[in-house]
Amino acid sequence: MRVFMVERSLGGISMDGLTGAQKAAISTAAAMRGEGTDIRYIRSTFLPEDGRCICLFEAETETDVGRLNDTAGIPYDRLVAALDLAP
C-alpha cells in the first residue's frame, strides 16, 4: 500500500468539529475495509494558528482516499502521494 497526504483548510473549526472529522475518517475507512477496499487512516496534524490540517492515509490508490474523504464529508484542498518518514 502507498501513503497519501490530504491537505485541508479548516480555519475556524472547533475542537468538536475537528474530533468529529477525525472520527468520520476513521469510521469511513473501517466501513470501506469492510466492503473490500484496503485503506487506513494513519494520523492528522492540525495547525491551529492558520487552520491547516494534514492527514495521512494508507491505501492502494489516490482515488480510494478521495472517495473516503468525499463519503465522510470532510473537505480537502489537495490529495497527493507522500512518504511517511516516521521512525
CSV table of C-alpha atoms in Angstrom, one decimal:
chain,number,residue,atom,x,y,z
A,1,MET,CA,0.0,0.0,0.0
A,2,ARG,CA,1.0,3.6,-0.5
A,3,VAL,CA,0.7,6.7,1.7
A,4,PHE,CA,-1.3,9.7,0.7
A,5,MET,CA,-1.4,13.1,2.2
A,6,VAL,CA,-4.6,15.1,2.4
A,7,GLU,CA,-4.3,18.9,3.0
A,8,ARG,CA,-7.3,20.8,4.4
A,9,SER,CA,-8.2,24.4,5.2
A,10,LEU,CA,-10.2,24.2,8.4
A,11,GLY,CA,-9.9,27.7,9.7
A,12,GLY,CA,-12.4,28.4,12.5
A,13,ILE,CA,-13.2,24.8,13.2
A,14,SER,CA,-14.0,23.9,16.8
A,15,MET,CA,-12.3,21.1,18.7
A,16,ASP,CA,-15.6,19.2,18.5
A,17,GLY,CA,-15.6,19.7,14.7
A,18,LEU,CA,-12.0,18.6,14.4
A,19,THR,CA,-12.7,15.5,16.6
A,20,GLY,CA,-15.8,14.7,14.5
A,21,ALA,CA,-13.9,14.9,11.2
A,22,GLN,CA,-11.2,12.6,12.6
A,23,LYS,CA,-13.9,10.1,13.8
A,24,ALA,CA,-15.6,10.3,10.4
A,25,ALA,CA,-12.3,9.5,8.6
A,26,ILE,CA,-11.6,6.5,10.9
A,27,SER,CA,-15.2,5.1,10.7
A,28,THR,CA,-15.4,5.6,6.9
A,29,ALA,CA,-12.0,3.8,6.5
A,30,ALA,CA,-13.3,0.9,8.6
A,31,ALA,CA,-16.5,0.8,6.5
A,32,MET,CA,-14.6,0.8,3.3
A,33,ARG,CA,-12.3,-2.0,4.5
A,34,GLY,CA,-15.5,-4.0,5.4
A,35,GLU,CA,-16.5,-3.6,1.7
A,36,GLY,CA,-13.1,-4.8,0.5
A,37,THR,CA,-11.2,-1.6,-0.1
A,38,ASP,CA,-7.7,-1.7,1.6
A,39,ILE,CA,-7.5,1.7,3.2
A,40,ARG,CA,-6.4,3.0,6.6
A,41,TYR,CA,-6.4,6.4,8.4
A,42,ILE,CA,-2.9,6.9,9.9
A,43,ARG,CA,-3.0,10.3,11.6
A,44,SER,CA,-3.6,14.0,11.4
A,45,THR,CA,-1.6,17.1,12.3
A,46,PHE,CA,-3.6,20.3,12.9
A,47,LEU,CA,-2.0,23.8,12.8
A,48,PRO,CA,-4.5,25.9,14.8
A,49,GLU,CA,-2.8,29.2,14.0
A,50,ASP,CA,-3.7,29.1,10.3
A,51,GLY,CA,-6.4,26.3,10.3
A,52,ARG,CA,-4.3,23.9,8.1
A,53,CYS,CA,-4.7,20.2,8.7
A,54,ILE,CA,-2.5,17.5,7.2
A,55,CYS,CA,-4.0,13.9,7.2
A,56,LEU,CA,-2.2,10.7,6.2
A,57,PHE,CA,-3.9,7.7,4.8
A,58,GLU,CA,-2.6,4.3,3.6
A,59,ALA,CA,-4.3,3.0,0.5
A,60,GLU,CA,-3.9,1.3,-2.8
A,61,THR,CA,-5.0,4.3,-4.9
A,62,GLU,CA,-5.4,8.1,-4.6
A,63,THR,CA,-9.0,7.5,-5.9
A,64,ASP,CA,-9.8,5.5,-2.8
A,65,VAL,CA,-8.5,8.2,-0.5
A,66,GLY,CA,-10.6,10.8,-2.3
A,67,ARG,CA,-13.7,8.6,-2.1
A,68,LEU,CA,-13.2,8.2,1.7
A,69,ASN,CA,-13.0,11.9,2.2
A,70,ASP,CA,-15.9,12.6,0.0
A,71,THR,CA,-18.0,9.9,1.6
A,72,ALA,CA,-17.1,11.2,5.1
A,73,GLY,CA,-17.9,14.8,4.1
A,74,ILE,CA,-14.5,16.1,5.0
A,75,PRO,CA,-13.4,19.0,2.7
A,76,TYR,CA,-9.9,19.0,1.3
A,77,ASP,CA,-7.7,21.2,-0.9
A,78,ARG,CA,-5.1,18.7,-2.1
A,79,LEU,CA,-4.5,15.0,-2.2
A,80,VAL,CA,-1.1,13.7,-3.1
A,81,ALA,CA,1.1,10.6,-2.8
A,82,ALA,CA,3.6,11.0,0.1
A,83,LEU,CA,6.4,9.3,2.0
A,84,ASP,CA,5.7,8.8,5.7
A,85,LEU,CA,9.1,9.1,7.4
A,86,ALA,CA,8.1,8.2,10.9
A,87,PRO,CA,10.8,6.4,12.9
